[in-house]
Amino acid sequence: GPRDVQYGDPAIITCTVYPAWPVKVTWYRNDVEIPRSDRFYIQSAAAELDDNSDNEEQGRYDNDVGNGENNNKVWVATLQILSNAKNSRLTGKRFSEQFGTTHKILVAQVESLTAEPNIDLVEYGDSLTFTCTVSGTDDEILWLKDGSQMEFGFGVPGRQRYTSEPLPGQRTSTIHIESLSFSDNGQYVCYVPGASKNILINLEGRPSRLIGVTGSDFAEFDYASIACRTKYAKDPEEGVEWLFEGSPLFMESAFERSILHEDHNVTVHELIIASAWTRHEGTYTCRTPYGEDSIKIYMYQSPIFDLRPLDEHEALVGDEVQFTCSATGHPEPLISWEKQQDGSWISLADMENVKIDTPGVISLGFVTKKDEGLYRCLATSAAGTVATPTKLIIKPPPPKVWEVLIPDNVIEGSTLNITCVTQNW
């Protein structure tokens, strides 16, 4: 008979007696006689020997009996088990002779079913992975959702399945679901015949929470918007309050409110200022039953120079020249320097002899005549860009006598040579 049988499957075990005498064969399970029942079906009948068989036992029968009347037949007793419950040893007895076989039942088990991330932490838009590990079965691992078998493949985007064998006797099935949505709520079941485990995904049961407040600065008399986002709000329109500088914001004509609904159960409470100006600068707070968040916004102010370079700057060849400028505004402007060259403006940051001490201070080391020209300081921000020029004039250094060479003694009547060495002449 078979050595391994799947849990719940039928099995047939035979006891062959030679020669084919119509003897009574009694079956035992764990030394207890097996009666005929709904699960155990017992029968006996004569059968022809297969002369072509190379079965060692059958050959022994032929040699032992000789040329008797029934030497071409055997008596076959059959025990048919209609379903299996647990491990057992089944034995057939003919008079004092006994033959036995071990009948091992493989019991299917779902050893584990896990979710990553944790089902209590996964949110709308997240990806979710289920992993199911089974043993004791060679049947296909099936996945069900709310009682129906799940489909996978090219026709089901955002859903994938993988199978592996991490250990002998174990198989693992993994499914991956991209970007969870409302339709993914439900009961997920990992199933093999005889065993199953399930996990419930209930995204609708998440507690309401505040995501945060966002907004941006504005230009004078421009449109301004501040957004407060919540998630899983049971009643999105209830309990959301706006504050300005810590006090409730009265909805005057300058303000408008709107409610928008985004994907993944996100609600956007928007505060709109149609024509914002200086008095609308400050801290805005969104207060909800499940938390509050704030943001401070400002009105853009164009950059204004509070320190400018001279209109003209003179230097001698070989000097080090330093330019300085600074500006204010909102947002804080960035300072940069450029030089006019062949009709275009070139950034000084790309020049070799330029050193940037601070954003508003640059130095040109050992200037020469080629450094002469028009320079400008730029102050740039989201509110605009302003520039102020300065002209660098390079002059040669003043001439000077560097050295006079005259001999200490001369002979009367000889020629006297006197040498004068000058610089910058």
Coordinates of C-alpha atoms in Angstrom, one line a residue:
G1 CA 0.0 0.0 0.0
P2 CA 1.0 3.7 -0.2
R3 CA 3.4 5.0 2.5
D4 CA 2.2 8.6 2.5
V5 CA -1.4 9.7 2.0
Q6 CA -2.8 13.2 2.0
Y7 CA -5.1 14.0 4.8
G8 CA -8.7 13.4 3.8
D9 CA -7.8 11.4 0.6
P10 CA -8.9 7.7 0.2
A11 CA -6.3 4.9 0.3
I12 CA -6.2 1.3 -0.9
I13 CA -4.1 -1.4 0.8
T14 CA -3.8 -5.0 -0.5
C15 CA -2.7 -8.2 1.1
T16 CA -1.7 -10.9 -1.5
V17 CA -1.9 -14.7 -0.5
Y18 CA -0.4 -17.4 -2.6
P19 CA -1.7 -19.8 -3.8
A20 CA -5.3 -18.6 -4.4
W21 CA -7.0 -20.5 -1.6
P22 CA -10.2 -18.7 -0.5
V23 CA -8.9 -18.0 3.0
K24 CA -10.3 -15.5 5.4
V25 CA -8.1 -12.4 5.7
T26 CA -8.6 -10.2 8.8
W27 CA -7.5 -6.6 8.9
Y28 CA -6.1 -4.9 12.1
R29 CA -5.3 -1.3 12.9
N30 CA -2.9 -0.9 15.8
D31 CA -3.6 -4.5 16.8
V32 CA -7.4 -3.9 16.8
E33 CA -9.5 -5.7 14.2
I34 CA -11.0 -3.4 11.7
P35 CA -14.8 -3.9 11.1
R36 CA -16.6 -3.2 7.9
S37 CA -17.9 0.4 8.2
D38 CA -18.7 3.6 6.2
R39 CA -15.0 4.3 6.1
F40 CA -13.4 0.9 5.8
Y41 CA -14.4 -1.4 2.8
I42 CA -13.0 -4.9 2.9
Q43 CA -13.2 -7.5 0.0
S44 CA -11.2 -10.6 -1.2
A45 CA -11.0 -12.2 -4.6
A46 CA -8.7 -14.4 -6.7
A47 CA -6.5 -12.8 -9.4
E48 CA -4.2 -13.9 -12.1
L49 CA -0.5 -13.8 -11.6
D50 CA 1.5 -11.5 -13.9
D51 CA 4.1 -13.7 -15.4
N52 CA 6.1 -10.8 -16.7
S53 CA 6.4 -9.2 -13.3
D54 CA 9.9 -8.9 -11.8
N55 CA 8.4 -8.7 -8.3
E56 CA 10.7 -10.6 -6.0
E57 CA 7.9 -11.7 -3.7
Q58 CA 5.8 -13.1 -6.6
G59 CA 8.8 -15.1 -7.8
R60 CA 9.1 -16.7 -4.4
Y61 CA 5.5 -17.8 -4.6
D62 CA 6.1 -19.5 -7.8
N63 CA 9.1 -21.4 -6.5
D64 CA 7.4 -22.5 -3.2
V65 CA 4.3 -24.1 -4.7
G66 CA 5.3 -26.0 -7.7
N67 CA 2.6 -27.1 -10.2
G68 CA -0.5 -27.0 -8.1
E69 CA -4.0 -26.5 -9.4
N70 CA -4.0 -22.7 -8.5
N71 CA -0.4 -21.9 -9.2
N72 CA -1.3 -19.2 -11.7
K73 CA -3.5 -17.3 -9.3
V74 CA -3.3 -15.4 -6.0
W75 CA -5.8 -14.5 -3.4
V76 CA -6.0 -10.7 -3.0
A77 CA -7.5 -9.1 0.0
T78 CA -8.3 -5.4 -0.3
L79 CA -8.8 -2.8 2.4
Q80 CA -10.2 0.5 1.0
I81 CA -10.1 3.5 3.4
L82 CA -12.5 6.1 2.2
S83 CA -11.0 8.9 4.3
N84 CA -8.0 9.3 6.6
A85 CA -7.9 10.7 10.1
K86 CA -4.5 10.2 11.6
N87 CA -1.3 8.1 11.5
S88 CA -1.9 4.4 11.8
R89 CA -0.4 1.0 11.2
L90 CA -2.6 -1.4 9.2
T91 CA -2.0 -5.2 9.3
G92 CA -3.5 -8.1 7.3
K93 CA -3.5 -11.7 9.0
R94 CA -4.0 -15.1 7.3
F95 CA -4.1 -17.7 10.0
S96 CA -0.7 -17.4 11.8
E97 CA 1.1 -15.5 9.1
Q98 CA 1.1 -11.6 9.4
F99 CA 2.2 -8.9 7.0
G100 CA 2.2 -5.2 7.9
T101 CA 2.5 -1.7 6.4
T102 CA 2.9 1.7 8.0
H103 CA 0.2 4.1 6.8
K104 CA 1.4 7.7 7.3
I105 CA -1.1 10.5 7.1
L106 CA 0.2 13.9 6.0
V107 CA -1.8 16.6 7.8
A108 CA -2.0 20.0 6.1
Q109 CA -1.1 22.9 8.3
V110 CA -1.0 26.7 7.8
E111 CA 1.9 27.5 10.1
S112 CA 1.9 31.3 9.8
L113 CA 0.1 34.1 8.0
T114 CA 1.8 37.6 8.4
A115 CA 1.3 41.1 7.0
E116 CA 4.0 43.7 6.3
P117 CA 3.5 46.4 7.4
N118 CA 1.4 45.6 10.4
I119 CA -2.3 45.7 9.6
D120 CA -2.9 48.2 12.4
L121 CA -0.3 50.6 10.8
V122 CA -0.9 50.3 7.1
E123 CA -2.7 53.2 5.6
Y124 CA -4.4 54.2 2.3
G125 CA -1.9 54.4 -0.5
D126 CA 0.6 52.1 1.2
S127 CA 1.7 48.8 -0.3
L128 CA 0.8 45.6 1.7
T129 CA 2.5 42.2 1.6
F130 CA 0.9 38.9 2.9
T131 CA 3.1 35.9 3.5
C132 CA 1.6 32.4 4.2
T133 CA 3.7 29.3 5.1
V134 CA 2.2 25.8 4.9
S135 CA 3.4 22.3 5.5
G136 CA 2.1 18.7 5.1
T137 CA 0.6 19.2 1.7
D138 CA 1.5 19.4 -2.0
D139 CA -1.8 21.1 -2.9
E140 CA -1.7 24.6 -4.4
I141 CA -1.9 27.4 -1.9
L142 CA -5.0 29.5 -2.6
W143 CA -5.8 33.1 -1.6
L144 CA -9.4 34.2 -1.0
K145 CA -10.9 37.6 -0.2
D146 CA -14.3 37.7 1.4
G147 CA -14.9 34.1 0.3
S148 CA -13.9 34.5 -3.3
Q149 CA -10.7 33.2 -4.9
M150 CA -8.3 36.0 -5.7
E151 CA -6.9 36.4 -9.3
F152 CA -3.4 37.3 -10.2
G153 CA -1.5 37.9 -13.4
F154 CA -1.2 40.5 -16.1
G155 CA -5.0 41.1 -16.1
V156 CA -4.9 42.2 -12.4
P157 CA -2.6 45.3 -12.1
G158 CA -1.1 46.1 -8.7
R159 CA -1.4 42.6 -7.4
Q160 CA 1.4 40.0 -7.6
R161 CA 2.0 36.5 -6.1
Y162 CA 5.2 34.5 -5.5
T163 CA 5.9 31.0 -4.2
S164 CA 9.0 29.5 -2.6
E165 CA 10.2 26.6 -0.5
P166 CA 12.2 28.0 2.4
L167 CA 12.6 24.6 4.2
P168 CA 12.1 20.9 3.2
G169 CA 8.4 20.1 3.6
Q170 CA 7.4 23.8 3.7
R171 CA 6.0 26.1 1.1
T172 CA 5.5 29.8 1.2
S173 CA 3.1 31.9 -0.9
T174 CA 3.5 35.7 -0.9
I175 CA 1.1 38.2 -2.4
H176 CA 1.9 41.9 -2.8
I177 CA -0.8 44.6 -3.2
E178 CA 0.2 48.1 -4.4
S179 CA -1.5 51.3 -3.2
L180 CA -4.3 50.1 -0.9
S181 CA -7.7 51.6 -1.3
F182 CA -11.2 51.2 0.0
S183 CA -11.8 48.2 -2.3
D184 CA -9.0 46.3 -0.5
N185 CA -10.8 46.2 2.8
G186 CA -11.9 42.7 3.7
Q187 CA -11.1 39.2 5.0
Y188 CA -8.0 37.6 3.4
V189 CA -7.7 33.8 3.7
C190 CA -4.7 31.6 3.0
Y191 CA -6.2 28.2 2.2
V192 CA -5.1 24.6 1.4
P193 CA -7.4 21.6 1.6
G194 CA -7.8 20.8 5.3
A195 CA -6.3 24.1 6.8
S196 CA -6.6 27.9 6.5
K197 CA -5.8 31.1 8.3
N198 CA -7.2 34.6 7.8
I199 CA -6.4 38.3 8.3
L200 CA -8.9 41.2 8.4
I201 CA -8.0 44.5 6.7
N202 CA -10.2 47.3 7.9
L203 CA -8.9 50.6 6.7
E204 CA -12.2 52.3 7.4
G205 CA -11.7 51.7 11.1
R206 CA -8.6 54.0 11.4
P207 CA -8.8 56.8 13.9
S208 CA -9.1 60.4 12.6
R209 CA -5.9 62.3 12.6
L210 CA -4.3 65.6 11.5
I211 CA -1.7 65.5 8.8
G212 CA -0.6 69.1 9.0
V213 CA -0.8 72.7 7.7
T214 CA 0.9 74.0 4.6
G215 CA 1.0 77.4 3.0
S216 CA 3.3 79.9 1.2
D217 CA 4.2 83.5 1.4
F218 CA 2.4 86.0 -0.8
A219 CA 3.0 89.2 -2.7
E220 CA 1.1 92.4 -1.9
F221 CA -2.5 92.2 -3.0
D222 CA -1.9 88.7 -4.3
Y223 CA -3.9 85.5 -3.7
A224 CA -2.8 83.5 -0.6
S225 CA -3.9 80.0 0.4
I226 CA -3.3 77.9 3.6
A227 CA -4.3 74.2 3.7
C228 CA -5.1 72.0 6.7
R229 CA -5.1 68.2 5.8
T230 CA -6.9 65.6 7.9
K231 CA -7.2 61.8 7.4
Y232 CA -10.0 59.3 8.2
A233 CA -12.3 62.1 9.4
K234 CA -15.7 60.7 10.2
D235 CA -17.4 64.0 9.6
P236 CA -14.9 66.2 7.6
E237 CA -16.9 69.4 8.0
E238 CA -17.2 69.3 11.8
G239 CA -14.8 70.5 14.4
V240 CA -12.2 72.3 12.3
E241 CA -11.4 75.9 13.5
W242 CA -8.9 78.5 12.2
L243 CA -6.9 80.8 14.5
F244 CA -4.8 83.9 13.7
E245 CA -2.0 84.8 16.1
G246 CA -3.7 82.5 18.7
S247 CA -7.2 84.0 18.5
P248 CA -10.2 82.6 16.6
L249 CA -10.3 84.0 13.1
F250 CA -13.4 85.8 12.2
M251 CA -14.5 85.1 8.7
E252 CA -14.5 88.6 7.3
S253 CA -14.9 89.3 3.6
A254 CA -11.2 89.0 3.0
F255 CA -11.3 85.3 3.9
E256 CA -12.9 82.3 2.2
R257 CA -13.1 78.6 3.3
S258 CA -13.5 75.5 1.2
I259 CA -13.3 71.8 1.7
L260 CA -11.7 69.4 -0.8
H261 CA -11.5 65.6 -0.8
E262 CA -8.3 63.9 -2.0
D263 CA -7.4 60.3 -2.5
H264 CA -6.9 57.9 0.4
N265 CA -9.6 59.5 2.6
V266 CA -7.7 62.8 3.0
T267 CA -9.8 66.0 3.5
V268 CA -8.3 69.4 2.8
H269 CA -9.6 72.5 4.7
E270 CA -8.4 75.5 2.7
L271 CA -8.3 79.1 4.0
I272 CA -8.2 81.6 1.1
I273 CA -7.2 85.2 1.2
A274 CA -8.2 86.8 -2.1
S275 CA -6.2 90.0 -1.8
A276 CA -3.5 89.7 0.9
W277 CA -1.4 92.5 2.2
T278 CA 0.7 93.4 5.3
R279 CA -1.9 92.9 7.9
H280 CA -2.4 89.3 6.8
E281 CA 1.2 88.4 7.8
G282 CA 1.4 86.2 10.9
T283 CA 0.7 82.7 12.4
Y284 CA -2.3 80.7 11.3
T285 CA -3.4 77.6 13.3
C286 CA -5.7 74.8 12.3
R287 CA -7.4 73.3 15.3
T288 CA -9.2 69.9 15.1
P289 CA -10.7 67.5 17.7
Y290 CA -7.6 65.3 17.1
G291 CA -4.8 67.9 17.2
E292 CA -3.6 71.3 15.8
D293 CA -0.8 72.6 13.7
S294 CA 0.4 76.1 12.7
I295 CA 2.3 77.9 10.0
K296 CA 3.7 81.5 9.8
I297 CA 3.4 83.3 6.5
Y298 CA 4.8 86.6 5.3
M299 CA 4.2 89.1 2.5
Y300 CA 7.0 89.3 0.0
Q301 CA 9.2 92.3 0.2
S302 CA 11.4 93.2 -2.8
P303 CA 15.1 93.3 -2.1
I304 CA 16.5 96.7 -1.0
F305 CA 20.2 97.4 -0.7
D306 CA 21.3 98.7 2.7
L307 CA 25.0 98.7 1.7
R308 CA 26.2 99.5 -1.8
P309 CA 29.6 99.5 -3.3
L310 CA 31.1 102.8 -4.5
D311 CA 30.2 104.0 -8.0
E312 CA 33.9 103.9 -8.9
H313 CA 36.7 102.0 -7.3
E314 CA 40.3 102.8 -8.1
A315 CA 43.2 100.4 -7.5
L316 CA 46.9 100.1 -8.5
V317 CA 48.2 97.1 -10.4
G318 CA 49.1 94.4 -7.9
D319 CA 46.7 95.6 -5.2
E320 CA 43.9 93.4 -3.6
V321 CA 40.4 94.8 -4.2
Q322 CA 37.4 94.1 -2.0
F323 CA 33.8 94.7 -2.9
T324 CA 31.0 94.8 -0.3
C325 CA 27.2 95.0 -0.5
S326 CA 24.1 93.7 1.4
A327 CA 20.3 93.8 1.0
T328 CA 17.1 93.1 3.0
G329 CA 13.7 91.8 2.0
H330 CA 11.5 88.8 2.4
P331 CA 12.4 86.2 1.7
E332 CA 16.0 87.0 2.5
P333 CA 17.7 87.8 -0.8
L334 CA 20.8 86.0 -2.0
I335 CA 23.8 88.1 -3.0
S336 CA 25.9 87.4 -6.0
W337 CA 28.5 89.3 -8.1
E338 CA 29.0 89.6 -11.9
K339 CA 31.4 91.3 -14.3
Q340 CA 30.6 92.7 -17.7
Q341 CA 32.7 91.0 -20.4
D342 CA 32.3 91.3 -24.2
G343 CA 28.8 92.6 -23.7
S344 CA 27.7 89.8 -21.3
W345 CA 27.6 89.4 -17.6
I346 CA 29.9 86.7 -16.1
S347 CA 29.6 85.4 -12.6
L348 CA 32.6 86.2 -10.5
A349 CA 32.3 82.8 -8.8
D350 CA 33.8 81.3 -12.0
M351 CA 36.9 83.5 -12.0
E352 CA 40.3 82.3 -10.7
N353 CA 41.5 85.2 -8.7
V354 CA 38.2 85.8 -6.9
K355 CA 37.7 84.9 -3.3
I356 CA 34.2 85.0 -1.7
D357 CA 34.7 85.9 1.9
T358 CA 31.0 86.1 2.8
P359 CA 27.9 86.2 0.5
G360 CA 28.2 89.9 0.2
V361 CA 31.9 90.4 0.3
I362 CA 34.4 89.3 -2.5
S363 CA 38.1 90.0 -3.0
L364 CA 40.2 90.2 -6.2
G365 CA 43.8 89.3 -5.5
F366 CA 46.8 91.0 -7.3
V367 CA 44.7 92.9 -9.9
T368 CA 46.0 93.7 -13.3
K369 CA 44.8 95.9 -16.1
K370 CA 42.6 93.1 -17.4
D371 CA 40.5 93.2 -14.2
E372 CA 39.4 96.7 -15.0
G373 CA 35.8 97.1 -16.0
L374 CA 32.2 97.2 -14.8
Y375 CA 31.0 95.0 -12.0
R376 CA 27.6 94.7 -10.3
C377 CA 26.0 93.3 -7.1
L378 CA 22.7 91.4 -7.4
A379 CA 20.2 90.7 -4.7
T380 CA 17.7 88.0 -5.7
S381 CA 14.7 86.4 -4.0
A382 CA 11.2 85.2 -4.9
A383 CA 10.1 88.8 -4.6
G384 CA 12.4 90.0 -7.4
T385 CA 16.0 90.9 -8.3
V386 CA 17.8 94.3 -7.9
A387 CA 21.3 95.2 -9.0
T388 CA 23.8 98.0 -8.2
P389 CA 26.9 98.6 -10.4
T390 CA 30.4 99.7 -9.6
K391 CA 33.3 100.5 -11.9
L392 CA 36.9 99.3 -11.2
I393 CA 39.7 101.4 -12.6
I394 CA 43.2 100.0 -12.5
K395 CA 46.1 102.5 -12.5
P396 CA 49.8 101.9 -12.8
P397 CA 51.8 102.5 -9.6
P398 CA 53.7 105.8 -9.4
P399 CA 57.3 105.8 -10.8
K400 CA 60.2 105.7 -8.3
V401 CA 63.9 105.4 -8.3
W402 CA 64.8 101.9 -7.4
E403 CA 68.6 102.0 -7.4
V404 CA 71.6 104.3 -8.3
L405 CA 74.9 102.6 -9.1
I406 CA 78.1 104.7 -9.0
P407 CA 81.7 103.4 -8.5
D408 CA 83.4 104.4 -5.3
N409 CA 86.7 105.5 -6.9
V410 CA 87.7 106.6 -10.4
I411 CA 91.0 107.5 -12.0
E412 CA 91.4 111.0 -13.1
G413 CA 90.9 111.3 -16.8
S414 CA 88.9 108.0 -17.1
T415 CA 85.2 107.6 -18.0
L416 CA 82.7 107.7 -15.2
N417 CA 79.5 105.5 -15.6
I418 CA 76.5 106.2 -13.3
T419 CA 73.4 103.9 -13.6
C420 CA 69.9 104.9 -12.3
V421 CA 67.3 102.0 -12.0
T422 CA 63.7 103.1 -11.9
Q423 CA 60.3 101.3 -11.5
N424 CA 57.0 102.1 -13.2
W425 CA 58.7 104.7 -15.5

